[in-house]
Short mmCIF file of C-alpha atoms and ligand atoms in Angstrom, two decimals:
data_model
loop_
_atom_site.label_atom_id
_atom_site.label_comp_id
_atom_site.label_asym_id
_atom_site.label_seq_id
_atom_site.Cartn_x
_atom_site.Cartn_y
_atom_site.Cartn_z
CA UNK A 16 -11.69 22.03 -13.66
CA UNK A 17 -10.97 23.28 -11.19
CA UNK A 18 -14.26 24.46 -9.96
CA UNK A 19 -14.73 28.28 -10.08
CA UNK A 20 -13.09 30.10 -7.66
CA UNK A 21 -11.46 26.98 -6.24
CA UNK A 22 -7.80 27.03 -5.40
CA UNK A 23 -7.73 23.26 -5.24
CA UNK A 24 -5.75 22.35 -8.56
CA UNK A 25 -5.05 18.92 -8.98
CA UNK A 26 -1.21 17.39 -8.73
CA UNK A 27 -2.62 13.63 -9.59
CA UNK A 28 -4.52 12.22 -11.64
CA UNK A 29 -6.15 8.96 -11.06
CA UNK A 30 -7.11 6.63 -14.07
CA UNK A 31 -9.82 4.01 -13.90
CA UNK A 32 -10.08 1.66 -16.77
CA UNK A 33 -13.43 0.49 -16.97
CA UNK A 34 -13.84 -0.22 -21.23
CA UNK A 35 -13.31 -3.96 -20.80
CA UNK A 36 -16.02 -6.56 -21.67
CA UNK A 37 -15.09 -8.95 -18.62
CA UNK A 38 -15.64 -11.86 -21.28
CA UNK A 39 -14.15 -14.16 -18.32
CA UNK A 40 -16.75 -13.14 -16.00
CA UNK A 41 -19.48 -13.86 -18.63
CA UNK A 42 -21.94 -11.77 -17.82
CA UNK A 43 -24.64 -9.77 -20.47
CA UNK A 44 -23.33 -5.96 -19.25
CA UNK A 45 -19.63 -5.21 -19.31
CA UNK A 46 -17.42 -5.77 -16.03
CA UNK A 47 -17.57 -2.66 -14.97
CA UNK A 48 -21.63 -2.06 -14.68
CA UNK A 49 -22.37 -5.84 -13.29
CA UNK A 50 -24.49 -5.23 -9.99
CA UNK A 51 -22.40 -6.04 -6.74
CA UNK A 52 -24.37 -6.25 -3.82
CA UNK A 53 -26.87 -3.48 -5.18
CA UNK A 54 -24.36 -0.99 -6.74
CA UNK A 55 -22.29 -1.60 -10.04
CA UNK A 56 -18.54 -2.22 -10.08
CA UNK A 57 -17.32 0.75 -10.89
CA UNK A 58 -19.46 2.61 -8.50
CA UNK A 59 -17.56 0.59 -5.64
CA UNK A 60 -14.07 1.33 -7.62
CA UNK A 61 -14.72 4.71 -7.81
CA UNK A 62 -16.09 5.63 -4.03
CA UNK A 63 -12.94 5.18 -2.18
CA UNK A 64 -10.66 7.18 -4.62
CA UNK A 65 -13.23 10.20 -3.10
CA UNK A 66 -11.54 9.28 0.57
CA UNK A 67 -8.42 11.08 -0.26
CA UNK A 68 -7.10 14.01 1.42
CA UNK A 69 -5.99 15.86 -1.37
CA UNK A 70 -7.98 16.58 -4.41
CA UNK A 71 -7.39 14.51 -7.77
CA UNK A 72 -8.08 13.88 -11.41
CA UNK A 73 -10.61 11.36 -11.72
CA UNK A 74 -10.72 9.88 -14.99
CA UNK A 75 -13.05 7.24 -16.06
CA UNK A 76 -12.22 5.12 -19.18
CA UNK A 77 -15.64 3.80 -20.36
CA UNK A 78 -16.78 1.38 -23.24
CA UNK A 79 -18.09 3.98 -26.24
CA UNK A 80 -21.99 2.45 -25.58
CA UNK A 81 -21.60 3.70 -22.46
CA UNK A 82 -20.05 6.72 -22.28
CA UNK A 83 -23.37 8.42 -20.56
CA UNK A 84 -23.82 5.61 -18.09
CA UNK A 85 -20.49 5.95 -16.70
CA UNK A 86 -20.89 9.90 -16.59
CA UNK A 87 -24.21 9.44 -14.90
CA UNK A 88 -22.65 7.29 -12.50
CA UNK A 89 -18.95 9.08 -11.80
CA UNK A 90 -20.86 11.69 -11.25
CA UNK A 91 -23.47 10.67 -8.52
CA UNK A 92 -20.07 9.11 -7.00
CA UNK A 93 -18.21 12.49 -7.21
CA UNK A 94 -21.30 14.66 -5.73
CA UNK A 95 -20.24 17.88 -5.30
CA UNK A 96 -16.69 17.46 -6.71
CA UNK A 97 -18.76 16.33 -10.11
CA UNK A 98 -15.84 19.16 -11.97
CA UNK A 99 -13.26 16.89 -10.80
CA UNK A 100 -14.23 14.12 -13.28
CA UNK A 101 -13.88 13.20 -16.61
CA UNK A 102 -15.02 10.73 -18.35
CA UNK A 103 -13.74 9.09 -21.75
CA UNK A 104 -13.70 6.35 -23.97
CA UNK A 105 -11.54 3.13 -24.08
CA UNK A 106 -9.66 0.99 -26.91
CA UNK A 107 -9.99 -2.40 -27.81
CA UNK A 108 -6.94 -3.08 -25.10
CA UNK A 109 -6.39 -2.63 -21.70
CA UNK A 110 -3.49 -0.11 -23.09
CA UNK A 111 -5.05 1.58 -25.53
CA UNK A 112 -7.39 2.45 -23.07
CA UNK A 113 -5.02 3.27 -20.47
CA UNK A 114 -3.72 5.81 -23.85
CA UNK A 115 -7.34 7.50 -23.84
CA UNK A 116 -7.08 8.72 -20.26
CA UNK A 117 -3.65 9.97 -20.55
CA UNK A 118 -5.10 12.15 -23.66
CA UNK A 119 -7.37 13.84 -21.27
CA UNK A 120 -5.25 14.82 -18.08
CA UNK A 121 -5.10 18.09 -16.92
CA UNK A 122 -2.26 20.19 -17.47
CA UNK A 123 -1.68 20.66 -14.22
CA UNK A 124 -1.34 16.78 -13.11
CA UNK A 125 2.22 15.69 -12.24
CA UNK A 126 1.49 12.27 -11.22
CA UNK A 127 -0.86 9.44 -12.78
CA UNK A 128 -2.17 6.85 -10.95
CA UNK A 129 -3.68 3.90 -13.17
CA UNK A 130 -6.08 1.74 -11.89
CA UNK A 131 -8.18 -1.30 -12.82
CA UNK A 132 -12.00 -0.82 -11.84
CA UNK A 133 -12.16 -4.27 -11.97
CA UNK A 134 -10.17 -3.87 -8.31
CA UNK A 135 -13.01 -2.24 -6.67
CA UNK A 136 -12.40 -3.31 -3.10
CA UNK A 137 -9.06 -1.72 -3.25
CA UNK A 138 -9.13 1.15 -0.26
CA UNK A 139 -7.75 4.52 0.10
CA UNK A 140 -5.16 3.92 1.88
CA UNK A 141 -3.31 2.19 -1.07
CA UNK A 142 -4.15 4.80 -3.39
CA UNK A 143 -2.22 7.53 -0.59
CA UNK A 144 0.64 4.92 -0.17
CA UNK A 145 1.37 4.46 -3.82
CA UNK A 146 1.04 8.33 -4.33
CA UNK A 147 3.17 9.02 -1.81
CA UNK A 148 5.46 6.60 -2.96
CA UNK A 149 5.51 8.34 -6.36
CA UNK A 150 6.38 11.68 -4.80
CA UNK A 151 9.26 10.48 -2.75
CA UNK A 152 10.77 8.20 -4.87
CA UNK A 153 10.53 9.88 -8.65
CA UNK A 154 9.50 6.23 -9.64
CA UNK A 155 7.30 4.37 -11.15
CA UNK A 156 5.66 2.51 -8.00
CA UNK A 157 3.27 -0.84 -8.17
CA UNK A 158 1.77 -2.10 -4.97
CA UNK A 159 2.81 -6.23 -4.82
CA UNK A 160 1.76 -8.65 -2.19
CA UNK A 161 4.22 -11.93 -0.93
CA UNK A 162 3.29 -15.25 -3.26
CA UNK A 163 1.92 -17.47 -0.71
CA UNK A 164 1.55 -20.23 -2.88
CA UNK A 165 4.51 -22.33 -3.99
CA UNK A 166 5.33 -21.90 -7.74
CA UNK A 167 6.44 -24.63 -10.65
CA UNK A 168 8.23 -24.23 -13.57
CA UNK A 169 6.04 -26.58 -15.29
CA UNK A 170 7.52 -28.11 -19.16
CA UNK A 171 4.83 -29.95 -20.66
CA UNK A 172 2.67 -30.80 -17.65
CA UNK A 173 6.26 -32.21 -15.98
CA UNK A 174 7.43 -29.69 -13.04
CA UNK A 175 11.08 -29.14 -13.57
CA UNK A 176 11.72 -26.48 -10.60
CA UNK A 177 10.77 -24.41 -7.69
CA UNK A 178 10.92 -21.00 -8.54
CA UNK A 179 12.14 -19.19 -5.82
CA UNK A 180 9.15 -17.39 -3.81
CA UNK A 181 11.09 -14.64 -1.94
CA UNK A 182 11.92 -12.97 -5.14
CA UNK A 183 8.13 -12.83 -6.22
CA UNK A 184 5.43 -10.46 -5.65
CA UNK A 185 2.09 -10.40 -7.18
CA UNK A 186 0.88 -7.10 -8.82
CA UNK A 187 -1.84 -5.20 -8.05
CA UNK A 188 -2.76 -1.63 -9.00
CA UNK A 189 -3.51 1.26 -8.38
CA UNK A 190 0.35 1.49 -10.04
CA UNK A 191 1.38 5.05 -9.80
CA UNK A 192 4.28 7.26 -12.43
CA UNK A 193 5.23 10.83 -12.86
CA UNK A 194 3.07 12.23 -15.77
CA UNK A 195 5.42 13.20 -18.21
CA UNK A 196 8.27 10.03 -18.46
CA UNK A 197 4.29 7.83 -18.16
CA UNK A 198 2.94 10.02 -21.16
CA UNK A 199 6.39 9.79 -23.48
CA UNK A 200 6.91 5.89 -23.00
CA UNK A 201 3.14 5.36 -24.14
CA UNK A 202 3.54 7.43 -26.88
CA UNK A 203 6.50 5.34 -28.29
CA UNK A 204 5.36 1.94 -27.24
CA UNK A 205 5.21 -0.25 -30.17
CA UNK A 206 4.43 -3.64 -28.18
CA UNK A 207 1.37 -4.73 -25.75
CA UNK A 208 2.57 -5.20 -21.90
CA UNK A 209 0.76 -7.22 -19.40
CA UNK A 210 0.69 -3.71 -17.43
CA UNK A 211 1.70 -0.27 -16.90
CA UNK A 212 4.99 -1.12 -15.38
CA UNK A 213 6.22 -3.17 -17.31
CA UNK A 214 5.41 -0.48 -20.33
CA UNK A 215 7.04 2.26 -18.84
CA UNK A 216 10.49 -0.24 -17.19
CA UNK A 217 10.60 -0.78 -20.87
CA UNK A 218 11.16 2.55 -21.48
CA UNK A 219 14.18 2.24 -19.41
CA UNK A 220 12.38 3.60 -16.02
CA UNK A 221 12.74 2.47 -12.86
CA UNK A 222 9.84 0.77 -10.71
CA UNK A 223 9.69 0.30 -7.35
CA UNK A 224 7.54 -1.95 -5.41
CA UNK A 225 5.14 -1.27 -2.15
CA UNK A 226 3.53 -3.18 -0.07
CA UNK A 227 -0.53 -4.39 -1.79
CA UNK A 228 -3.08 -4.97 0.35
CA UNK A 229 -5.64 -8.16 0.09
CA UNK A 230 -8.44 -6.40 -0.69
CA UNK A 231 -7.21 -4.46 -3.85
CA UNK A 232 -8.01 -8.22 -5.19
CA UNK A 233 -9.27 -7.99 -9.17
CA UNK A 234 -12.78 -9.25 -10.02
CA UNK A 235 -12.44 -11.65 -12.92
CA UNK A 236 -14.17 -14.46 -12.53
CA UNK A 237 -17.64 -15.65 -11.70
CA UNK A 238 -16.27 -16.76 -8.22
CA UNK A 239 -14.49 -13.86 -7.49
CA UNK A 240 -17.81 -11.83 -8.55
CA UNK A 241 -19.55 -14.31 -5.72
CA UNK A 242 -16.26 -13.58 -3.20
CA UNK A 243 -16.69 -9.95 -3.63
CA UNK A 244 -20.64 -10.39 -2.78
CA UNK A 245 -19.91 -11.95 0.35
CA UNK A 246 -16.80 -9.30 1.41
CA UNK A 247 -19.58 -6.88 0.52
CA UNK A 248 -22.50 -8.28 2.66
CA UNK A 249 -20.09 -8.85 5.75
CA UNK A 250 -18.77 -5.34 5.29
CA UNK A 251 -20.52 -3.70 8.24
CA UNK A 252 -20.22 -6.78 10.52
CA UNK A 253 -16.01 -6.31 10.23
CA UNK A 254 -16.33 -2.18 10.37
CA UNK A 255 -18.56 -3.40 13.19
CA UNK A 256 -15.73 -5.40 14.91
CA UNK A 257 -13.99 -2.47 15.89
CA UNK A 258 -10.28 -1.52 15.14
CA UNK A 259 -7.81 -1.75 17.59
CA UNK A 260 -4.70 0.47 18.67
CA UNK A 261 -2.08 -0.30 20.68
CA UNK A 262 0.87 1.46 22.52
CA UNK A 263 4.41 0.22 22.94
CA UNK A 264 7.18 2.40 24.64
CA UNK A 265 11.22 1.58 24.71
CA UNK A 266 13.91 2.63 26.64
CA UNK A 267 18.28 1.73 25.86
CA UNK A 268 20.68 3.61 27.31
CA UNK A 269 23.31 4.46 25.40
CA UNK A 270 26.43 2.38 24.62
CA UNK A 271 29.98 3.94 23.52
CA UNK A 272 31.31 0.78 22.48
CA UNK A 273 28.84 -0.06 20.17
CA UNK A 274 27.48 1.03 16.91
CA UNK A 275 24.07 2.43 16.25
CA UNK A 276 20.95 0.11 14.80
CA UNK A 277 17.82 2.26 15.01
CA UNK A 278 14.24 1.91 13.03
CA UNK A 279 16.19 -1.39 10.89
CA UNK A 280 18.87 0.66 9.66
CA UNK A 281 22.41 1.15 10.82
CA UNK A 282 23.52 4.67 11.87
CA UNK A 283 27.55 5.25 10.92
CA UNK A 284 29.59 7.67 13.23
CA UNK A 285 26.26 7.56 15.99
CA UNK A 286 26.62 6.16 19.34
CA UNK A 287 25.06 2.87 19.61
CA UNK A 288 22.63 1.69 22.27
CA UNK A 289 22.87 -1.08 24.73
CA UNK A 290 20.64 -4.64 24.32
CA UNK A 291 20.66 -7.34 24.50
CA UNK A 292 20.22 -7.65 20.56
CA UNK A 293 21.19 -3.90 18.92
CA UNK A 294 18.90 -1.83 20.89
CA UNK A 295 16.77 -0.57 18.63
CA UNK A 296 14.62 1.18 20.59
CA UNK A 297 12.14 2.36 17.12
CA UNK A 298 11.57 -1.51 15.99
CA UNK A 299 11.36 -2.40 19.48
CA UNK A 300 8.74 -0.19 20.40
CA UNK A 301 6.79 -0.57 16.73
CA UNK A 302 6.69 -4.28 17.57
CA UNK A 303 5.26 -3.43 21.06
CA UNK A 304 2.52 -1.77 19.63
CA UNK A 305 1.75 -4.18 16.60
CA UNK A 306 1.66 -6.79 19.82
CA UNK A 307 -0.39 -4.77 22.07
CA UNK A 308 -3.09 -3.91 19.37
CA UNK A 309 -3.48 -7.50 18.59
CA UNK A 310 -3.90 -8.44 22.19
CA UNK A 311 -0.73 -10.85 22.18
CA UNK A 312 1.54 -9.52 25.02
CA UNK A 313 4.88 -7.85 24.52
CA UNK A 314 8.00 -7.52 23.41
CA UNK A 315 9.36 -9.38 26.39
CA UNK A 316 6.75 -12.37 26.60
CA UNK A 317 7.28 -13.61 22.33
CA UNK A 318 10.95 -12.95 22.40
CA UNK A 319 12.50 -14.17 25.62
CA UNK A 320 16.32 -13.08 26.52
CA UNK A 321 16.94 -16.80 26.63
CA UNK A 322 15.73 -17.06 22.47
CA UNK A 323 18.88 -17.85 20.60
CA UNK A 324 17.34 -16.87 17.37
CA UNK A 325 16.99 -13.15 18.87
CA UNK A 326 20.62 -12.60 20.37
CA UNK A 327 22.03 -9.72 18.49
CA UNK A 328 18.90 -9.33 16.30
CA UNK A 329 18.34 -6.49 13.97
CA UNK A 330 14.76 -5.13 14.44
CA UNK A 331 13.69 -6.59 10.93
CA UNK A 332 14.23 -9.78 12.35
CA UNK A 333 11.79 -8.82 15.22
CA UNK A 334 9.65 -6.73 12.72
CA UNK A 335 9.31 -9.29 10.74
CA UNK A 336 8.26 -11.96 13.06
CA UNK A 337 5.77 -9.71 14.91
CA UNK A 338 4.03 -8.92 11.29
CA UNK A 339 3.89 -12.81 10.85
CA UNK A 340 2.29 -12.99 14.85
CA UNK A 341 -0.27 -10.58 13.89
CA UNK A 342 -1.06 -11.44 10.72
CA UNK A 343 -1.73 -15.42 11.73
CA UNK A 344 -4.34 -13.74 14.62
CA UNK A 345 -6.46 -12.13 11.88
CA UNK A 346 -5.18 -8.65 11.68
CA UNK A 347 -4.21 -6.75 8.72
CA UNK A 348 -2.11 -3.36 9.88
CA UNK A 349 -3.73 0.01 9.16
CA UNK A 350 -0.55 2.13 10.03
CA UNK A 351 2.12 2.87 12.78
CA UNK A 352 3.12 6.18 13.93
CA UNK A 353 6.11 6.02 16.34
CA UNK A 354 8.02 9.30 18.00
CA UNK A 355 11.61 9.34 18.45
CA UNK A 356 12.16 10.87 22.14
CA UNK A 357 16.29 11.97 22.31
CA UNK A 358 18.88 14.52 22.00
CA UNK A 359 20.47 12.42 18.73
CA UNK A 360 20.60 10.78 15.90
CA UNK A 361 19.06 13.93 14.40
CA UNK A 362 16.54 12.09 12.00
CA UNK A 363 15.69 14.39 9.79
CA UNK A 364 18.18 13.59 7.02
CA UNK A 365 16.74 10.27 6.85
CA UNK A 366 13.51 10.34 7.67
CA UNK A 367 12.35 9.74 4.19
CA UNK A 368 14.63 6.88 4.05
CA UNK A 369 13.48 5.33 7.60
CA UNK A 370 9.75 5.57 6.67
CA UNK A 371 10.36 3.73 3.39
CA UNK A 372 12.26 0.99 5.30
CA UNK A 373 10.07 0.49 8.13
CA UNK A 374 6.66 0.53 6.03
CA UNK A 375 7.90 -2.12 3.55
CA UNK A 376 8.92 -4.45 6.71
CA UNK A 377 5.62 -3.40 8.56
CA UNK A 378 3.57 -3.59 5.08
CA UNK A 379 1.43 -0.66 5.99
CA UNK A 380 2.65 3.07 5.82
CA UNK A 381 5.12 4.10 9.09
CA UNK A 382 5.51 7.68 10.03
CA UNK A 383 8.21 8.45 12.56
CA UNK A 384 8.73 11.72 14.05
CA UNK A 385 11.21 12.95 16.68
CA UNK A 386 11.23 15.01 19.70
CA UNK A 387 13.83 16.42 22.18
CA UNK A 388 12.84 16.77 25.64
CA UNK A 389 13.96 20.07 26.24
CA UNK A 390 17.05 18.72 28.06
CA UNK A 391 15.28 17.44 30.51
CA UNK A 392 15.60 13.95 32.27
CA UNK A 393 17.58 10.85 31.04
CA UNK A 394 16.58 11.77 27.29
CA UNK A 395 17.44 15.59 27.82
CA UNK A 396 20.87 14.38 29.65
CA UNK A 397 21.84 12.48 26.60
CA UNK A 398 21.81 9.26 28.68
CA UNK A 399 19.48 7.41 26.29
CA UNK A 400 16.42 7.03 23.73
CA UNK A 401 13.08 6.62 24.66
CA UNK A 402 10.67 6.11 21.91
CA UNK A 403 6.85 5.56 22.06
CA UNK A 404 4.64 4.34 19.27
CA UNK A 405 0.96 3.45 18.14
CA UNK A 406 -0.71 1.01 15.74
CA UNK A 407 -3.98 0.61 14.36
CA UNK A 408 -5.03 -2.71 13.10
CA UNK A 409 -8.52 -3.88 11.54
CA UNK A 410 -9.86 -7.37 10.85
CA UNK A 411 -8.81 -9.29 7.96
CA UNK A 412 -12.24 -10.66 7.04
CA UNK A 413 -11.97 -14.09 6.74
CA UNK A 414 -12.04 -15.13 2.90
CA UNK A 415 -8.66 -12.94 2.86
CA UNK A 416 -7.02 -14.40 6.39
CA UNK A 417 -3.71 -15.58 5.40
N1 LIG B 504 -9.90 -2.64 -19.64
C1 LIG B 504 -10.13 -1.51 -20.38
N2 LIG B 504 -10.12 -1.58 -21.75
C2 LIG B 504 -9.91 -2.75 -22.37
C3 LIG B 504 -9.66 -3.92 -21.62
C4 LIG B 504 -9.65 -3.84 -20.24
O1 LIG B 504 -10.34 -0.43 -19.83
N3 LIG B 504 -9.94 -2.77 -23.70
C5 LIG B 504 -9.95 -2.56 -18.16
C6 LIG B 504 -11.07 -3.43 -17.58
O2 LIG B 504 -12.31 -2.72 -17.63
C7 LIG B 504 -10.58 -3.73 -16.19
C8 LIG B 504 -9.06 -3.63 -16.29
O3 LIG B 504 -8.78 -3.07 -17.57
O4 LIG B 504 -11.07 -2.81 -15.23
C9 LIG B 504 -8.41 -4.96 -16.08
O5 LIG B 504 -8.73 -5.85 -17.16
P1 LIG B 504 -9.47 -7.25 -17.04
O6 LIG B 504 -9.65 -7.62 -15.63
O7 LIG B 504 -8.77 -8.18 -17.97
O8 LIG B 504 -10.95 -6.88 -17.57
P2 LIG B 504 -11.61 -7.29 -18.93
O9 LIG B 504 -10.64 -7.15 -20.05
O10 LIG B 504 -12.87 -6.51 -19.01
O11 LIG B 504 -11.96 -8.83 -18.66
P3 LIG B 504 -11.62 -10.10 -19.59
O12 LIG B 504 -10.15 -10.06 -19.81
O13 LIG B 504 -12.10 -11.25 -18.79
O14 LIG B 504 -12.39 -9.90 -20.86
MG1 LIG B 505 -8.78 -8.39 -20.15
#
C-alpha cells in the first residue's frame, strides 16, 4: 500500500463501519451483508467511495465472523485498486469500532473520513464535499440536512414547546477530521458519543457543518430496507431521466455611490454595482442557471421589479428562494460553476471564502472562477461585471421529493 511502483499515496482515509448486528432491522445476517436488490449492503456502501478522483484509504470495519466475507467482498468492489483496502475487525460499539480502523491507517493519511455502511446510497459527491471541506477548513466537518418536520419538546407525553427548526440539522455521515487531533481525542475518550463529532467537539475541536444530501439516508429499519429496494429498482429509470444544465448570464454596470454585494457577500473599499436590489451579478446569474436547468424561466419572470420583497435584496435572499423553486419541481442540485468576467474585485483572496458561502446557500458544491477580458469591451473598460454560470441538476426520485 501503495501498489508497487505507484506514486499514488493516499492523503485520506475513508472508514466504513460495517461490525454492527442491525438488531433493529431484524434480519438472520448482520446489516451490513443483508441482500439489497441482489448485492449486499456494504457492497452498495462501498462502490461509490471507488468514484473519487483521488486515491484513498479504504478501510472496512467488519464483525470478527466475518472478517473473510468482507475481504472477499471489498475486494471484488476495489478490483484493481484491491492494495488500497484493508479490512479489520469491529468492537462491541459503534466507537470502538470506529477505534479499530483508526489502528490501521496508513501513515501517510492526513484526513479520516468515517462512514456508516449502513448509509449505502450516500454518493460521491458527498464524500468529495466533506473532504474538501476538511482540507479548507482544518475542521472537523459533518454533512446535515434542514429538519423538515416540526419538533416538540415533549415532558411526559405533554408537548411543552416548539423547538426552534432553523437552528437544527440532521446528521449524516460520511463526517470527515484531520487524522491526528481524530486519533488523540479517541484515544482519551472515556465516554460513548452518539457520533464522531460529537467525540472529537468534546475534545474541544471545532465542527463545521455542510450541506447532506437525501440519499446518504441510513438503513435501519425493515422499511427503510424496503425504501432502499425500491430507490434501487428505479435507479436506472431516474439515471434514465436525464440531467439537466442550464446557463444564466448577468450584466451591472458599475455604481460609485454604492457599496459592493457580490456572490452573497459584501466587498469593503470595492465599487459597488448598480440594481435594482445590490447588483450582484454572481447570485444573479447562479440563480439564472438553477432556473434555466429546471425549466422555470428567469431571473426576471419569478422576481419581478415590482416584488417588494426583492427591493434591495441580497442574493441569499434570491439564492435562497430559487433553491426552494427548484427543489419543490423535483430537482436536487448536482453543482454550479459560475465565471467572474471583470477587471475587479480581484477574487482570489476570497475565493475560498465565496465558494464556502455560496455552496452552503446553493446546498451543492459552487466553484467560481474569474476572468479579465484582456481590456477589451465594457468588462475590459472597467465599465462593469459580466458573469456567466452553469448548473447541473438530477431528479430527486420521488420517495426523497421534499
Ligand atoms: N457499527 C459498527 N460496530 C458496532 C455497531 C455499529 O461498526 N459495534 C456500524 C454499523 O455496522 C453501521 C453503523 O455503525 O454501519 C451505524 O450503526 P447502526 O445503524 O446503529 O447499525 P447497527 O448497530 O448494526 O444496528 P442496530 O443499532 O439496529 O443494532
Ligand atoms: Mg446501533
Amino acid at each position: 500500500m501503495p501498489p508497487r511502483g505507484s506514486t499514488e499515496s493516499p492523503r485520506v482515509g475513508v472508514i466504513v463501519v460495517a461490525a454492527g448486528s442491525g438488531s433493529r432491522l431484524g434480519q438472520p445476517a448482520p446489516k451490513a451483508f443483508v441482500d439489497l436488490q441482489g448485492r449486499p449492503i456494504l457492497e452498495h456502501a462501498l462502490l461509490p467511495i471507488f468514484g473519487l478522483s483521488a486515491a484513498v484509504q479504504v478501510v472496512v470495519v467488519a464483525p470478527a465472523a466475518q472478517l473473510a466475507e468482507a475481504r472477499a467482498m471489498a475486494h471484488e468492489v476495489a478490483g484493481v485498486a484491491a492494495d488500497f483496502v484493508t479490512v479489520v475487525a469491529g468492537g462491541p460499539t459503534r466507537q470502538a469500532s470506529v477505534a479499530a480502523g483508526i489502528a490501521v491507517l496508513e501513515p501517510g493519511i492526513r484526513i479520516v473520513l468515517v462512514h456508516d455502511a449502513a448509509r449505502a446510497f450516500t454518493p460521491t459527491s458527498l464524500f468529495e464535499t466533506v473532504i474538501a471541506a476538511v482540507e479548507g477548513s482544518g475542521s472537523g466537518v459533518i454533512p446535515g440536512l434542514p429538519v423538515a418536520d416540526t419538533i416538540k419538546r415533549a415532558v411526559d407525553g405533554i408537548a411543552v414547546a416548539t423547538v426552534d427548526r432553523s437552528e437544527l440539522v440532521a446528521v449524516q455521515t460520511p463526517q470527515g477530521f484531520p487524522r491526528q487531533p481524530l486519533a488523540d481525542a479517541y484515544a482519551t475518550a472515556t465516554a460513548e458519543h452518539t457520533d464522531d463529532a460529537a467525540l472529537y467537539a468534546s475534545a474541544g475541536h471545532p465542527v463545521i457543518v455542510v450541506p447532506g444530501d437525501p440519499l446518504a439516508f441510513k438503513i435501519t429499519t425493515p422499511w427503510d430496507l424496503r425504501r432502499a429496494e425500491t430507490l434501487a429498482s428505479s435507479a436506472p429509470d431516474v439515471a434514465r431521466e436525464a440531467t439537466r444544465t442550464g446557463v444564466g448570464i448577468d450584466v451591472h454596470a458599475f455604481d460609485e455611490s454604492s457599496e459592493l454585494w457580490l456572490g452573497g457577500l459584501h466587498w469593503p473599499g470595492e465599487v459597488g454595482l448598480a440594481g435594482h436590489s445590490d447588483g450582484d451579478a454572481l447570485s444573479h446569474a447562479i440563480c439564472d442557471a438553477l432556473l434555466s436547468a429546471a425549466g422555470l424561466g428567469d431571473l426576471g419572470e419569478r422576481f419581478g421589479t415590482a416584488d417588494e420583497r426583492f427591493a434591495n435584496a441580497h442574493g441569499e435572499v434570491f439564492i435562497a428562494e430559487t433553491v426552494r423553486l427548484v427543489n419543490e419541481a423535483g430537482w436536487a442540485i448536482g453543482n454550479v460553476a459560475a465565471q467572474v468576467v471583470a477587471n475587479r474585485p480581484k477574487l482570489a483572496a476570497r475565493r475560498d471564502e465565496l465558494q464556502r458561502t455560496l455552496s452552503a446557500l446553493v446546498g451543492a458544491p459552487v466553484s467560481v472562477a474569474a476572468t479579465t477580458s484582456d481590456g477589451l469591451g465594457f468588462t475590459g473598460r472597467g465599465e462593469g461585471v459580466a458573469v456567466v454560470a452553469t448548473a447541473l441538476l438530477r431528479p430527486l426520485p420521488p420517495q426523497v421529493r421534499l
